[in-house]
Coordinates of C-alpha atoms in Angstrom, one line a residue:
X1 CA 0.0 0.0 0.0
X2 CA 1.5 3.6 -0.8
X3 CA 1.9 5.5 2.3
X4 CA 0.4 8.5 0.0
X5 CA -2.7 6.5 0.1
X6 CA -3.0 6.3 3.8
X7 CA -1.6 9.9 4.9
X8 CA -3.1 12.2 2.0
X9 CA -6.9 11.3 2.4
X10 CA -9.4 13.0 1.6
X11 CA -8.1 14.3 -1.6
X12 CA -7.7 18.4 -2.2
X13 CA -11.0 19.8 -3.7
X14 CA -12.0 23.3 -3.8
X15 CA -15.0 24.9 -1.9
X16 CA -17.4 24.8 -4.9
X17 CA -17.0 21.7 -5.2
X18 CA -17.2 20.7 -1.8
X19 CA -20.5 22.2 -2.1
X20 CA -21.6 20.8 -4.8
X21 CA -20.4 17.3 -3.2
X22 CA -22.5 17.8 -0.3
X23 CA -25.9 18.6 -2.1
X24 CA -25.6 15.9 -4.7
X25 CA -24.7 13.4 -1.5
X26 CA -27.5 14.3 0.7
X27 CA -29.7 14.9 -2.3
X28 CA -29.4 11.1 -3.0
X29 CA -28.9 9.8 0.5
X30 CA -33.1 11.0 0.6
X31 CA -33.5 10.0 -2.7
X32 CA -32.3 6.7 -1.8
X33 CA -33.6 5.4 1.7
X34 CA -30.3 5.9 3.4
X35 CA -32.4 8.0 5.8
X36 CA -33.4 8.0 9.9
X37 CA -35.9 9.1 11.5
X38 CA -35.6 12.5 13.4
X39 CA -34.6 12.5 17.1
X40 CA -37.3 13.0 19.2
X41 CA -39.0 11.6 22.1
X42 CA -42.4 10.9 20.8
X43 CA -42.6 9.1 17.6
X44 CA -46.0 9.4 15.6
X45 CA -47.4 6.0 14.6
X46 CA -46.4 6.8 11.3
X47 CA -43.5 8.6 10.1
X48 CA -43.9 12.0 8.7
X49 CA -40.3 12.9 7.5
X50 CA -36.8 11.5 8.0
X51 CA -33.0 12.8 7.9
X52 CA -30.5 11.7 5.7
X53 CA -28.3 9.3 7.6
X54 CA -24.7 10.6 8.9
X55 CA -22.6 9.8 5.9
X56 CA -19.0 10.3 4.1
X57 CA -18.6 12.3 1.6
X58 CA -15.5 10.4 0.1
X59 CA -15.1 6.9 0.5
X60 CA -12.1 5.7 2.7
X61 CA -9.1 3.5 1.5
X62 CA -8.4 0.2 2.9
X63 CA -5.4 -1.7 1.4
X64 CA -6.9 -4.0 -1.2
X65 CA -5.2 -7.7 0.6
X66 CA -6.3 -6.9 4.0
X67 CA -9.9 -6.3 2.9
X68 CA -9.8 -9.2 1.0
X69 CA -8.5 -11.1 4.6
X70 CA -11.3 -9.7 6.0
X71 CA -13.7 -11.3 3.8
X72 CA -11.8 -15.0 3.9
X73 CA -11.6 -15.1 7.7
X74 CA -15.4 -14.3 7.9
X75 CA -16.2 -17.9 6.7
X76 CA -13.9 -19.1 9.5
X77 CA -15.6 -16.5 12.2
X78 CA -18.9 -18.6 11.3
X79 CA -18.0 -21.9 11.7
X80 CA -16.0 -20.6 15.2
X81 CA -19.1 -19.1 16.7
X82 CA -21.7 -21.3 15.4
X83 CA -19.8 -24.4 17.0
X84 CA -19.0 -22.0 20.4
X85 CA -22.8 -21.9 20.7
X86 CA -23.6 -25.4 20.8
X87 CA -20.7 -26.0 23.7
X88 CA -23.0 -26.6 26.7
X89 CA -20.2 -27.3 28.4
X90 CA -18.2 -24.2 27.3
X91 CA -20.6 -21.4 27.4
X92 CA -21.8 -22.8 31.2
X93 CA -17.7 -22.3 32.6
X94 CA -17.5 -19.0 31.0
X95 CA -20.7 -17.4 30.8
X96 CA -22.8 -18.9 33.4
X97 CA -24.2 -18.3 36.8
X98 CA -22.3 -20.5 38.5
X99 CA -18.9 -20.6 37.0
X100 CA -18.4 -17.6 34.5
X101 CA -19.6 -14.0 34.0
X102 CA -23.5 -14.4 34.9
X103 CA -22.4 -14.5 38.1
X104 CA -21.3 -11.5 38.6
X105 CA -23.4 -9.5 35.7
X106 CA -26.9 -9.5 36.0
X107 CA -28.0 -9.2 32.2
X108 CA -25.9 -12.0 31.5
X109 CA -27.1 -13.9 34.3
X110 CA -30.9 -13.4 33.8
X111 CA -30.3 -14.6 29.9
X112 CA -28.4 -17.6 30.9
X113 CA -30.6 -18.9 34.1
X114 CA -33.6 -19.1 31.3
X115 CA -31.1 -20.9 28.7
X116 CA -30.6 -23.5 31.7
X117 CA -34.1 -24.0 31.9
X118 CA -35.4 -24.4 28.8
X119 CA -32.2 -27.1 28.9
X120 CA -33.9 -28.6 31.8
X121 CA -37.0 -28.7 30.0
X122 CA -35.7 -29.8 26.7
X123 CA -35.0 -27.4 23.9
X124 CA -37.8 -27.7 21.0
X125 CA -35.6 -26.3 18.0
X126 CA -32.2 -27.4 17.9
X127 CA -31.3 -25.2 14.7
X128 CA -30.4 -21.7 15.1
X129 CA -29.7 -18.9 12.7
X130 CA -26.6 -16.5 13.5
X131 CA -26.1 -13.0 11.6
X132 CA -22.9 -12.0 12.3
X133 CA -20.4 -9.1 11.7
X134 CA -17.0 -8.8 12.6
X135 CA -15.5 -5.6 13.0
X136 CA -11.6 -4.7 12.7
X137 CA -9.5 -1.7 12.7
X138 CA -6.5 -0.9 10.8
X139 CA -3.1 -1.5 13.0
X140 CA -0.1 0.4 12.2
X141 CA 2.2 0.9 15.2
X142 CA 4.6 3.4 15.0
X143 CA 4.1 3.5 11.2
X144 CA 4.6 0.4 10.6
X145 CA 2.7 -1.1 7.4
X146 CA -1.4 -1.8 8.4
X147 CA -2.2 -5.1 9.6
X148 CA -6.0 -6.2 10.0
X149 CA -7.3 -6.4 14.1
X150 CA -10.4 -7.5 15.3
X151 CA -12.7 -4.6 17.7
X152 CA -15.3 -7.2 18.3
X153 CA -17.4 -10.0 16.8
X154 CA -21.3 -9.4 16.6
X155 CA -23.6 -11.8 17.4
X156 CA -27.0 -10.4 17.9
X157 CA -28.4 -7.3 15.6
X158 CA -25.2 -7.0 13.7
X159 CA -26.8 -3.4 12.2
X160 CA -26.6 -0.9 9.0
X161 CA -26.6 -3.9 6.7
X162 CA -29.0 -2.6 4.2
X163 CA -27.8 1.7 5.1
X164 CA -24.0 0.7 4.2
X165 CA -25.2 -0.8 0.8
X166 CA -26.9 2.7 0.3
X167 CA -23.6 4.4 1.1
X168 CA -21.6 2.1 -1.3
X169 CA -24.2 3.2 -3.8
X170 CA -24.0 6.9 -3.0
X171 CA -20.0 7.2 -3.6
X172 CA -20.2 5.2 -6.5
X173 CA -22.4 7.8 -7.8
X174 CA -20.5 10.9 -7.1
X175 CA -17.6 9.1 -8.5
X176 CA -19.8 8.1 -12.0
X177 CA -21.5 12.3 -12.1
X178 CA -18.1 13.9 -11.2
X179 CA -15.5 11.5 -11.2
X180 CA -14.6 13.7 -7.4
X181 CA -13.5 16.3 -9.9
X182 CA -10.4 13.9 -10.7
X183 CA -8.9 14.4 -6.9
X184 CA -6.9 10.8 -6.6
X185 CA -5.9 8.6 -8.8
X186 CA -7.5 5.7 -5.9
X187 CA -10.8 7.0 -7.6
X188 CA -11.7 4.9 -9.9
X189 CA -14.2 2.3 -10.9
X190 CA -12.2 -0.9 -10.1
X191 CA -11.4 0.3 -6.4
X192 CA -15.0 0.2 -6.1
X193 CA -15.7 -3.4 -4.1
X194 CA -19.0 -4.2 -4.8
X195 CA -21.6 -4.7 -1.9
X196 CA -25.0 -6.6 -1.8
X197 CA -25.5 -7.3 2.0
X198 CA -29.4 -7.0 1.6
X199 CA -29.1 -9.5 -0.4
X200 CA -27.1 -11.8 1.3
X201 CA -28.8 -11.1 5.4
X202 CA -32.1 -11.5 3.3
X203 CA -30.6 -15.2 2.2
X204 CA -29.7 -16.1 5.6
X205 CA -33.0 -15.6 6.7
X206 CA -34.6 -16.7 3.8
X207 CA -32.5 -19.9 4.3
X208 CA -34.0 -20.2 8.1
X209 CA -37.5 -19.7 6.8
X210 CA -37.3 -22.6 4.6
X211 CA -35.4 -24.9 6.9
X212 CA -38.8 -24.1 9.5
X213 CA -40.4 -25.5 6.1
X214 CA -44.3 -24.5 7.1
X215 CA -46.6 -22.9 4.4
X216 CA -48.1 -19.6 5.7
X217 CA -45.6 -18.6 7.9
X218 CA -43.6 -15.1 8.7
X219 CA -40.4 -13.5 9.9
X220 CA -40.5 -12.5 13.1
X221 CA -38.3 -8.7 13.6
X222 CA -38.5 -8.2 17.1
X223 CA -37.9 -4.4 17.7
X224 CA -37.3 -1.6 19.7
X225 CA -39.4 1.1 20.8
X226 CA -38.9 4.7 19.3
X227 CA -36.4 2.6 16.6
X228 CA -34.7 5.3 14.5
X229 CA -32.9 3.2 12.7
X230 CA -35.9 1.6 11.1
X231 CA -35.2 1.9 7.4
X232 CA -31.9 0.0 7.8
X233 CA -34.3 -3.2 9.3
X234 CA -36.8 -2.5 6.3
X235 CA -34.4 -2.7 3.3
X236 CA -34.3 -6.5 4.9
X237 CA -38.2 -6.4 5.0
X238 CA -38.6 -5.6 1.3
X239 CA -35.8 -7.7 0.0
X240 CA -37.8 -11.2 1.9
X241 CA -41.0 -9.9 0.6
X242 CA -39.8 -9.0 -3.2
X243 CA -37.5 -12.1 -3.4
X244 CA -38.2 -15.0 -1.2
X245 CA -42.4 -13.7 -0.9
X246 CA -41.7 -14.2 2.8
X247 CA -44.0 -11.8 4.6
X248 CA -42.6 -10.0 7.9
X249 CA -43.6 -8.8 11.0
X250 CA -42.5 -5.8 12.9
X251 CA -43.2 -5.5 17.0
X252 CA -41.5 -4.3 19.9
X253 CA -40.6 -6.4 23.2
X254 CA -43.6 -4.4 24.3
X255 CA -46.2 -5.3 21.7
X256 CA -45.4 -9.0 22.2
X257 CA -45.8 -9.2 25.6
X258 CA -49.7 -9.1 24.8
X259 CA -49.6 -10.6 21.3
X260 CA -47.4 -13.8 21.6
X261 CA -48.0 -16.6 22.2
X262 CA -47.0 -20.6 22.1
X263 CA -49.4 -23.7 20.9
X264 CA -49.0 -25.9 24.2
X265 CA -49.6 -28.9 21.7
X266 CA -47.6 -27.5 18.3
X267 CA -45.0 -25.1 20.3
X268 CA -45.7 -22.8 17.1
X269 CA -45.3 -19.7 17.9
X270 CA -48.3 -17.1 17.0
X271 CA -48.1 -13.5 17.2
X272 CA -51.0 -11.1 16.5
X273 CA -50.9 -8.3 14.3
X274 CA -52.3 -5.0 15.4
X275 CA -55.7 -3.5 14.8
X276 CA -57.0 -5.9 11.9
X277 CA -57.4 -9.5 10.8
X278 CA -54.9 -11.5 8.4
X279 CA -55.9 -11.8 5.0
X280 CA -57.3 -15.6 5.0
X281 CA -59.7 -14.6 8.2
X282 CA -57.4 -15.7 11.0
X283 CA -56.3 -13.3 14.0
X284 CA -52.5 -14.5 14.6
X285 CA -49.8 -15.9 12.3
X286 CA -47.5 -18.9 13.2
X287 CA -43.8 -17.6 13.3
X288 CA -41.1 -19.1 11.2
X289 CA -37.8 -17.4 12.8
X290 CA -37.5 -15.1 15.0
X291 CA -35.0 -12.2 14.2
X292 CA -33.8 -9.9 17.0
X293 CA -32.8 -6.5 16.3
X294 CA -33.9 -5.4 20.2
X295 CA -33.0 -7.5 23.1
X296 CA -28.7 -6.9 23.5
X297 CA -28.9 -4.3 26.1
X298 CA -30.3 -4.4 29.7
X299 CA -32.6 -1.7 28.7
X300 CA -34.4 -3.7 26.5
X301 CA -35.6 -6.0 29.4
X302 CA -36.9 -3.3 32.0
X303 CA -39.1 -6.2 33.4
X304 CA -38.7 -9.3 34.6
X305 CA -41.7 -10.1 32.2
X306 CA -39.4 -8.8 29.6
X307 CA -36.9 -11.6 30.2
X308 CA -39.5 -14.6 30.2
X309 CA -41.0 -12.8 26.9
X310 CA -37.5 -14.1 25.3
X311 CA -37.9 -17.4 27.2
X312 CA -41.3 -17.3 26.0
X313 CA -39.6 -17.4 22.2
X314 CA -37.0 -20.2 22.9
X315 CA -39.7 -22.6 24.2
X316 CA -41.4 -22.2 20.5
X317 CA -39.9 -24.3 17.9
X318 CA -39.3 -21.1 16.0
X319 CA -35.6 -20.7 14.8
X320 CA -33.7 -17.6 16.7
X321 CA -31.5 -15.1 15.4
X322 CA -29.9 -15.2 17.5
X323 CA -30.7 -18.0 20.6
X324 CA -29.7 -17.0 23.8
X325 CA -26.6 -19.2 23.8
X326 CA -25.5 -17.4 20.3
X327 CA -26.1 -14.3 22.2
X328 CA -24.3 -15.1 24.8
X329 CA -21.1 -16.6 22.8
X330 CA -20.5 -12.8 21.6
X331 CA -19.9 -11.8 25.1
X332 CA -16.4 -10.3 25.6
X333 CA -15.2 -12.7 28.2
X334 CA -15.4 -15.2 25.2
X335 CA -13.9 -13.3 22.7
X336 CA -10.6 -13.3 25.8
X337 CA -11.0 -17.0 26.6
X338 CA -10.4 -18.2 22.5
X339 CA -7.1 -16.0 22.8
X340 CA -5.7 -18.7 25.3
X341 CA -3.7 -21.3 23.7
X342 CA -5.0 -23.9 22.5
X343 CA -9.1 -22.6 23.1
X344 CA -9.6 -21.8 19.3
X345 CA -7.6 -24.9 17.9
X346 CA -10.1 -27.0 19.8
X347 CA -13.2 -25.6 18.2
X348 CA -11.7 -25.9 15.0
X349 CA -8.9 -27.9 14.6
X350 CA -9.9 -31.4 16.9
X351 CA -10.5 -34.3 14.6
X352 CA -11.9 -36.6 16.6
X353 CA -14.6 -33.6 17.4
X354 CA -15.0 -32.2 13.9
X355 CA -14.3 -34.8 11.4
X356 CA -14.1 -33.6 7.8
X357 CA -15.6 -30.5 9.7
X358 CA -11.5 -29.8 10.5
X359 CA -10.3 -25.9 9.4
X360 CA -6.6 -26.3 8.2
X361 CA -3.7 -24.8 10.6
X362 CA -2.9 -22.0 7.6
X363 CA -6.8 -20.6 8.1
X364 CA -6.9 -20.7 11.9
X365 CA -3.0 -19.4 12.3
X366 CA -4.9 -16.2 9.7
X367 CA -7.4 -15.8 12.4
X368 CA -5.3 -15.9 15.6
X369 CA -3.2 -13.6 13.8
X370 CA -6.5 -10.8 13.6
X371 CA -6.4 -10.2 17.9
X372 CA -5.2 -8.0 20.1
X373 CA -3.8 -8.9 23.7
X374 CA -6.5 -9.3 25.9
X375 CA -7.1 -10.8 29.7
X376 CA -9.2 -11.0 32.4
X377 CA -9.9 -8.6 35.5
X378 CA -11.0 -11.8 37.4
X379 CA -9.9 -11.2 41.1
X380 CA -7.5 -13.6 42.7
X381 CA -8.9 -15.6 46.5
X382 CA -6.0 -17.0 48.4
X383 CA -6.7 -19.9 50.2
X384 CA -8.2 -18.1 53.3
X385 CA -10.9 -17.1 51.3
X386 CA -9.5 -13.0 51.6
X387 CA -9.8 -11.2 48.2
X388 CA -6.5 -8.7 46.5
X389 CA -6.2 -7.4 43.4
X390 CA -5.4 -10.3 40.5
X391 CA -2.7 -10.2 37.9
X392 CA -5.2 -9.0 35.5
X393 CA -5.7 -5.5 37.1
X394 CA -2.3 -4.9 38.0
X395 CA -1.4 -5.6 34.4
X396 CA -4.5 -3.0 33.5
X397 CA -3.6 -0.5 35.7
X398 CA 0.3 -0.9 34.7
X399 CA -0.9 -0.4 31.1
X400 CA -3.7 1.9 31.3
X401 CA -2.0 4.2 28.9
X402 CA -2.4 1.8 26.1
X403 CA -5.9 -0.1 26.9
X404 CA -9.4 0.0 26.4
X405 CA -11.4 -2.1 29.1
X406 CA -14.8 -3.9 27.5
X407 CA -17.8 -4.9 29.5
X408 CA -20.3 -7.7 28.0
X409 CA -22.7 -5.0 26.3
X410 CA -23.5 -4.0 22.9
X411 CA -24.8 -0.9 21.1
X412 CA -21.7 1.5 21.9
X413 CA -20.9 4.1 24.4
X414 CA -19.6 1.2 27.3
X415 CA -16.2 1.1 26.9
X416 CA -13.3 2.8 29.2
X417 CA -10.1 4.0 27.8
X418 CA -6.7 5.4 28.6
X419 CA -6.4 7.4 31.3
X420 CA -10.5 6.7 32.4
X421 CA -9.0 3.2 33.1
X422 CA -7.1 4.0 36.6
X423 CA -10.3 5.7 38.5
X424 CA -12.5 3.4 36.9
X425 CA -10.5 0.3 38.3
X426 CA -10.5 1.7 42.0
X427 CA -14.0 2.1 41.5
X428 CA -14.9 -1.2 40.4
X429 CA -16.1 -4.0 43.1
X430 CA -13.8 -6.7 43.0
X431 CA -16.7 -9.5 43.0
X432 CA -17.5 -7.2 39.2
X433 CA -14.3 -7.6 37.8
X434 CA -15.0 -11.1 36.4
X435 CA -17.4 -9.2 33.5
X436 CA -14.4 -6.9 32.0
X437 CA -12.0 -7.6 29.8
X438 CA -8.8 -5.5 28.8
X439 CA -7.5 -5.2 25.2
X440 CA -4.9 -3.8 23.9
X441 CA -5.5 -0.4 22.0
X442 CA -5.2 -1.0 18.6
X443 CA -2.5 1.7 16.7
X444 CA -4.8 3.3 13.8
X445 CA -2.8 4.5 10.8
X446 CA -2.5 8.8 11.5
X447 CA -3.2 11.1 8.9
X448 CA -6.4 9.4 7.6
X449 CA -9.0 12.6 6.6
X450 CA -12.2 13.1 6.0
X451 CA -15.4 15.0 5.3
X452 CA -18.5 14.3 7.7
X453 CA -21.9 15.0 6.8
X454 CA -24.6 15.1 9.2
X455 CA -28.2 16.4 8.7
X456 CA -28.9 19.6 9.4
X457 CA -25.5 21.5 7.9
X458 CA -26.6 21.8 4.9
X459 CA -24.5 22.5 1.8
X460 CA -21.8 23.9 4.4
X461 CA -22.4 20.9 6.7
X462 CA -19.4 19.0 5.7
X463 CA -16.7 19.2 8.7
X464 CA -12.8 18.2 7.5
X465 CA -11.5 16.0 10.4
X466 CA -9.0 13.4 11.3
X467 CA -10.4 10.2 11.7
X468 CA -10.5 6.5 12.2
X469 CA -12.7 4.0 9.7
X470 CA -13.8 0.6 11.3
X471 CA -14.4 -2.1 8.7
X472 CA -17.4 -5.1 9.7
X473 CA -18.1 -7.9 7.7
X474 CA -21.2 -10.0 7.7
X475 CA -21.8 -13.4 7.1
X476 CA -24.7 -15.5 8.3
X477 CA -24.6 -19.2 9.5
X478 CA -27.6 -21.7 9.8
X479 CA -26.6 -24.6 12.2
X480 CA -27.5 -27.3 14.9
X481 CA -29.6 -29.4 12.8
X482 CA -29.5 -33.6 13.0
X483 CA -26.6 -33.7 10.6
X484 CA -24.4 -31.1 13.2
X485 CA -23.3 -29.3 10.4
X486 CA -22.5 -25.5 9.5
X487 CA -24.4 -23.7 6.6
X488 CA -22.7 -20.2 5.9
X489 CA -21.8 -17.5 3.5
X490 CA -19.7 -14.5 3.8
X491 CA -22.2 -11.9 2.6
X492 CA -21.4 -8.5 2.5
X493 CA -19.4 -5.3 4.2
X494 CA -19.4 -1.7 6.0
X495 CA -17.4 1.1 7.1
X496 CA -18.2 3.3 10.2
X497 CA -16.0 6.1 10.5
X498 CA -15.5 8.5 13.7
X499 CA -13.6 12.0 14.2
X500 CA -10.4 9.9 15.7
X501 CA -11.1 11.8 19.1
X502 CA -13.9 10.0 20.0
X503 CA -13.4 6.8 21.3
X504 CA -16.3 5.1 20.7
X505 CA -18.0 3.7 16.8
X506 CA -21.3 3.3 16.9
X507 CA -23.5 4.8 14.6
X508 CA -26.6 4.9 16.6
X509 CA -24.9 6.1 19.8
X510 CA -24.4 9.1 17.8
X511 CA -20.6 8.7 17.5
X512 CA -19.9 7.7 14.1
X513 CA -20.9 8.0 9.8
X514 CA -21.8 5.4 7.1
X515 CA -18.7 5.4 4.9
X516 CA -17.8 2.8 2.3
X517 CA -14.2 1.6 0.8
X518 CA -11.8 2.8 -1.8
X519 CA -9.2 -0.3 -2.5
X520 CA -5.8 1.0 -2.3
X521 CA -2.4 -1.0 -3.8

């Protein structure tokens, strides 16, 4: 990769045409669904206008090979975490009540007692649906040439899907109506990757739908409240409709606590629309999958009722996306345990476990190779049963400088960095430590640039800034069916990027933009 490539971004235009870049960007950001609804805290039923999305105006460059990684290791990231989620035995020692980080964390805890019971029980639907993203950073010590690290692996409503294709589409149309006035020479139509994640989170889905293989069924999104992020979810609604004629419905946590339900006899699950009869007469419709784009954050469950709601959902024989144990193999404290030698190599690399299943050493040695350090903050109990500070805090606190600390939540906005790490540690109760993990900062290429367009500015709304672009790539993975085999596709690809002074990268959260990628040699 040429260092121009990296340090001279974005390329030198003049003010007009900054301008004009701006107007013809939001111009077809409304033209083209890449929209949100307005902040606010009373949503009408229906919605009445929108905002263009926070977006890029020039796409970012990511050296051509490590993008490509990125995509090959996503087929490997499937098979990991769909065979993580079906350890009993593993999720129970690190994420569990008794054992592992439901202990200590609440959230976790109330998600895992109701995964035990339905164990107890005897789970109806074995096979599970997973839509994943895995996000990565850029690493370039010291100015060293980029390598590709992994942020985090997403395992429950892995977002912006359907926005990022919009924001692909949106800088490969400034480049085909002005060619960015001939600014870089990285500009040009074959450093344009394609992207078609619709497409491919639609197929996943499609794929769980007809693996439920009952006429007259729907998708299941389960929502949240005052969602402004709803266009994203409905580019998915109208690809299932338009190409697999597979009919969705939308509710909240809220909604379903009065209109689902579970056949005692079937263990179909029904849910009721609102306000009218179906079609063919009937008040309800028997759910084929149900696809969580609510239910990652503690907030979504202010109820107890809330949590036996998603119980309520397991006990069905409708697929989840995610189940509870998916959800709960994207916690952090997993992500640190497969660093450990020899963890990963036995979900992927043990024979006698796998069979023909077996990922060759070259693949998972590639994988290994995409993390960060990373340990535990798990206290330490001598054998008088007195409590002092373990080997995983005094490492944190001797490193502070160069650490960000991760708790098991999702959704952005949770993580403490640098010099936040030090107070934060002698606040922390010891008996809490066990839900944190530290990671090593990953060292972001300097010099990166660009323009950020947010709603509101407009035609002078475009703010120059240093910054730091995240890439995520999804792929889906249909699993724990009779045969114990994985189904999976890598399908698709976005780019967040944040002013490089804020910490945090989520979109929602109100920290970072859509962007897309520019392929640089």
């Amino acid at each position: 990769m040429e260092k121009s490539a990296v340090v001279d971004w974005p390329p030198a235009i003049s003010d007009s045409q900054l301008e004009a870049l701006t107007l013809l960007a939001t111009t077809y950001a409304l033209s083209h669904g890449l929209v949100y609804l307005p902040a606010g805290n009373v949503q009408p039923p229906a919605p009445t206008s929108v905002i263009h999305a926070p977006i890029a105006l020039f796409p970012s460059p990511i050296p051509r090979h490590l993008f490509l990684l990125a995509q090959t290791l996503q087929r490997t990231y499937n098979v990991l975490y769909a065979r993580v989620a079906t350890d009993e035995k593993f999720l129970d020692r690190v994420m569990g009540e008794v054992e592992g980080v439901g202990k200590v964390d609440e959230f976790t805890g109330q998600l895992w007692r109701r995964w035990r019971k339905l164990r107890d029980e005897g789970i109806v639907q074995p096979v599970q649906l997973g839509l994943f993203r895995s996000d990565y950073l850029l690493h370039a010590p010291d100015g060293a040439d980029p390598s590709l690290k992994q942020v985090e692996f997403n395992t429950i409503s892995s977002s912006f899907g359907g926005l990022s294709q919009q924001t692909a589409g949106l800088h490969k149309y400034l480049y085909k109506s002005t060619e960015y006035y001939k600014s870089s020479p990285h500009l040009k139509k074959e450093n344009f990757p394609p992207n078609n994640t619709i497409a491919g989170l639609a197929e996943g889905l499609a794929e769980a739908h007809k693996a439920y293989n009952v006429a007259n069924t729907r998708i299941l999104f389960v929502v949240q409240d005052g969602e402004r992020n709803v266009f994203d979810q409905r580019w998915l609604e109208y690809e299932l409709l338009e190409k697999h004629s597979i009919h969705v419905i939308r509710q909240s946590f809220n909604q379903l606590l009065h209109s689902a339900k579970v056949d005692p006899e079937t263990r179909a699950l029904r849910v009721m629309p609102p306000n009218s009869l179906l079609s063919d007469g009937s008040e309800s419709v028997e759910i084929s999958t149900v696809y969580l784009r609510a239910g990652y954050t503690p907030i979504d469950y202010p109820t107890s009722a809330h949590y036996d709601l998603r119980y309520l959902f397991e006990s069905s024989r409708a697929i989840q996306c995610p189940s509870i144990q998916l959800q709960l193999a994207g916690g952090k404290k997993v992500q640190e345990v497969l660093t450990k030698p020899g963890v990963l190599e036995s979900f992927l690399m043990n024979e006698a476990r796998w069979g023909t299943g077996v990922v060759p050493r070259e693949e998972v040695d590639r994988l290994r190779a995409s993390w960060m350090g990373m340990w535990g903050l798990d206290e330490e109990i001598d054998s008088d049963g007195t409590t002092h500070e373990g080997l995983g805090v005094l490492r944190a606190r001797e490193l502070s400088a160069s650490l960000v600390l991760k708790p098991q939540r999702e959704g952005g906005g949770n993580n403490v960095y640098k010099e936040a790490i030090q107070p934060f540690l002698d606040s922390l109760p010891p008996q809490e430590r066990e839900a944190w993990i530290a990671m090593r900062l990953i060292a972001v290429p300097e010099g990166l640039g660009n323009y950020l367009v947010r709603a509101g500015g407009g035609t002078d709304g475009a703010v120059k800034t240093e910054v730091v672009s995240e890439l995520g790539i999804f792929g889906w993975a249909l699993f724990g069916g009779a045969d114990g085999g994985v189904k999976e596709k890598e399908v698709g690809w976005l780019l967040r990027t944040k002013g490089k002074d804020s910490n945090e990268g989520g979109v929602a959260a109100g920290f970072s933009v859509l962007d897309s990628v520019v392929l640089v040699d």
